[in-house]
mmCIF file of C-alpha atoms in Angstrom:
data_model
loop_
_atom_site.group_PDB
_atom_site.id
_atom_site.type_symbol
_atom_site.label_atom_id
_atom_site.label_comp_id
_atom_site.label_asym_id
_atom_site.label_seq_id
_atom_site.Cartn_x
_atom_site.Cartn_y
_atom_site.Cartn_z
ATOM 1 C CA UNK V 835 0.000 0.000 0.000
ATOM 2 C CA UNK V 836 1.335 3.255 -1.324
ATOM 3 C CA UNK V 837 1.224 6.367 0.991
ATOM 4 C CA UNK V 838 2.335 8.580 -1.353
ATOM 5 C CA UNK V 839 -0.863 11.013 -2.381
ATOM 6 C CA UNK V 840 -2.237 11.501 -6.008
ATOM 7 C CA UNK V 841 0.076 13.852 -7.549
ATOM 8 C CA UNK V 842 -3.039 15.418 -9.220
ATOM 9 C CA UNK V 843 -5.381 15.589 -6.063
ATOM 10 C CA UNK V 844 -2.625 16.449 -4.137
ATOM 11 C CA UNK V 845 -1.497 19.612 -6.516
ATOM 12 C CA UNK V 846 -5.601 20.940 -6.524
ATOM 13 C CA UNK V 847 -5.597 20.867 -2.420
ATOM 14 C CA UNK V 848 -1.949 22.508 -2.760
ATOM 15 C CA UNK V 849 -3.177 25.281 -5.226
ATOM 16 C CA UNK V 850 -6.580 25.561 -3.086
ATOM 17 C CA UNK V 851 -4.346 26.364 0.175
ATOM 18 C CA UNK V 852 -2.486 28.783 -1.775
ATOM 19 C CA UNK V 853 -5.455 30.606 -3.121
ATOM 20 C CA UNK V 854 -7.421 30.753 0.302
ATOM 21 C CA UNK V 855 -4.499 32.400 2.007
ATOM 22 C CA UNK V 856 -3.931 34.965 -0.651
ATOM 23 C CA UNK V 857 -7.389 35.869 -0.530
ATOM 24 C CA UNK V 858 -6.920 36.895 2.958
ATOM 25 C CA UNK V 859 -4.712 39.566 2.137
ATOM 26 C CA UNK V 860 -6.787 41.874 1.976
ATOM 27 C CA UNK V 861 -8.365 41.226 5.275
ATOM 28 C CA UNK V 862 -4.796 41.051 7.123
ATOM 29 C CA UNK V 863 -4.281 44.555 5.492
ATOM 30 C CA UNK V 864 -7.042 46.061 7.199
ATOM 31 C CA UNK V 865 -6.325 44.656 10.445
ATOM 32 C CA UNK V 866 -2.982 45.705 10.479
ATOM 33 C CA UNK V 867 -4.393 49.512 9.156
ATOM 34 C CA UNK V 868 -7.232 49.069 12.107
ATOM 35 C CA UNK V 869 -4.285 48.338 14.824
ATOM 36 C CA UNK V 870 -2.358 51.481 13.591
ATOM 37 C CA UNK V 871 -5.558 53.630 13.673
ATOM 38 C CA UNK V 872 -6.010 52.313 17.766
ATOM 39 C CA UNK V 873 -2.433 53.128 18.358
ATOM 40 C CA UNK V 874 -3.236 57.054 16.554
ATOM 41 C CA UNK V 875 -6.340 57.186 18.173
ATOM 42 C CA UNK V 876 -5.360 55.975 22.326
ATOM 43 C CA UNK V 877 -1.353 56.010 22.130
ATOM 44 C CA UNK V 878 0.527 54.626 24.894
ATOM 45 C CA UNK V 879 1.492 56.752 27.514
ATOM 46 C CA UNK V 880 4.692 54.947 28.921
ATOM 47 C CA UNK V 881 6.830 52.191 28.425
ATOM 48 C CA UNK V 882 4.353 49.920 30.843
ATOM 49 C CA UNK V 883 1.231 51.210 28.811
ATOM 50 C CA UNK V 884 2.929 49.965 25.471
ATOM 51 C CA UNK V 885 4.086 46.838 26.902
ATOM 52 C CA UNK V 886 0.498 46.069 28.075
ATOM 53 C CA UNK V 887 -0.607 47.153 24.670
ATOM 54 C CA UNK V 888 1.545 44.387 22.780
ATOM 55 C CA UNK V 889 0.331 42.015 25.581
ATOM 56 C CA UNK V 890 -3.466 42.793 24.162
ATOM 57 C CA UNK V 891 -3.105 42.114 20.607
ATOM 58 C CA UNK V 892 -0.742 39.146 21.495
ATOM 59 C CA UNK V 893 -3.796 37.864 23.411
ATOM 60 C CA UNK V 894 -6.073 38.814 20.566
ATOM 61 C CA UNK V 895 -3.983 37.065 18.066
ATOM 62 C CA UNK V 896 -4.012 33.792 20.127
ATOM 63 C CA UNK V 897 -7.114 33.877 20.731
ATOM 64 C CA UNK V 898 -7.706 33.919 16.775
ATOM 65 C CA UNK V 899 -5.038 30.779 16.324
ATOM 66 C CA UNK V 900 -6.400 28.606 18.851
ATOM 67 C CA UNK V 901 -8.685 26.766 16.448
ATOM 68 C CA UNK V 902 -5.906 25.917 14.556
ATOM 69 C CA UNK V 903 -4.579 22.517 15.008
ATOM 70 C CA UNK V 904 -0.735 21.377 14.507
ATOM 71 C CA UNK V 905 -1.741 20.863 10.133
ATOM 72 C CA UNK V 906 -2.956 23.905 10.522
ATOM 73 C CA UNK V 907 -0.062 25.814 11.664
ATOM 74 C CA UNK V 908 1.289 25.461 8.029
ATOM 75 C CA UNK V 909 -1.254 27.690 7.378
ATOM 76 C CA UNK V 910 -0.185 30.062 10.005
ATOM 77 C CA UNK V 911 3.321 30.172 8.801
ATOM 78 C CA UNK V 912 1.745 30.553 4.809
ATOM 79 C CA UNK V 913 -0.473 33.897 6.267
ATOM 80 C CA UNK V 914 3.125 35.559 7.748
ATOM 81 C CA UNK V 915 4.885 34.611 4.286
ATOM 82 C CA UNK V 916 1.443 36.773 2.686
ATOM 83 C CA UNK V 917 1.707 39.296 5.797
ATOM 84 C CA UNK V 918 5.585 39.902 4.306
ATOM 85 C CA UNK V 919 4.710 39.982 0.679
ATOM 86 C CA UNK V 920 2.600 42.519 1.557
ATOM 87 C CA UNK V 921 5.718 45.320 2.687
ATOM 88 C CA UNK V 922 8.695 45.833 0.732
ATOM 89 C CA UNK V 923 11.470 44.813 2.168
ATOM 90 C CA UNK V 924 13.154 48.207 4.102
ATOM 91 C CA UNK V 925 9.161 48.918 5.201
ATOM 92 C CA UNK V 926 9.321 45.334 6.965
ATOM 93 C CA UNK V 927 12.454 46.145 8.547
ATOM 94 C CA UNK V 928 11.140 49.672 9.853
ATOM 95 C CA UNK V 929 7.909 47.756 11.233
ATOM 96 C CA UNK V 930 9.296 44.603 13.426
ATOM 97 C CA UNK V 931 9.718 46.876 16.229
ATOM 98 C CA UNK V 932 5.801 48.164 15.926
ATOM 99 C CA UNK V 933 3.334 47.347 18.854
ATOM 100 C CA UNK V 934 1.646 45.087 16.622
#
């Protein structure tokens, strides 16, 4: 018994993955624009306030991953290779020190 999958079937679910995460784009763009608008809008006000702040969405964005299962943290790691196609290079740079 082979356990190697149809090349065919396997290729459609491959291409269907791809296509459902790039679809999200989109979505992850404005969440990441809604996230910059809080931080315009109610801006920390110390060190402590921003470190609580990065504590929030960390809780938020767990919160949002804990349906996913271990085959579905493939998909997780496909959504942060969108998230960076999304920013040019130098922009990603400037943002890995954001709040979000």
């Amino acid at each position: 018994m082979s356990t190697n999958p149809e090349p065919t079937r396997l290729r459609a679910a491959e291409n269907a993955f791809e296509a459902a995460i790039q679809a999200m784009g989109q979505a992850l763009v404005d969440a990441s624009d809604a996230a910059h608008e809080i931080d315009a809008l109610d801006p920390p006000k110390d060190d402590q306030d921003a470190d609580y702040d990065r504590l929030l969405w960390l809780g938020k964005i767990t919160d949002g991953l804990s349906v996913l299962c271990t085959p579905r943290l493939r998909m997780l790691a496909a959504i942060l290779d969108e998230v960076a196609a999304l920013e040019e290079p130098r922009e990603a740079a400037d943002r890995r020190h954001t709040a979000h």
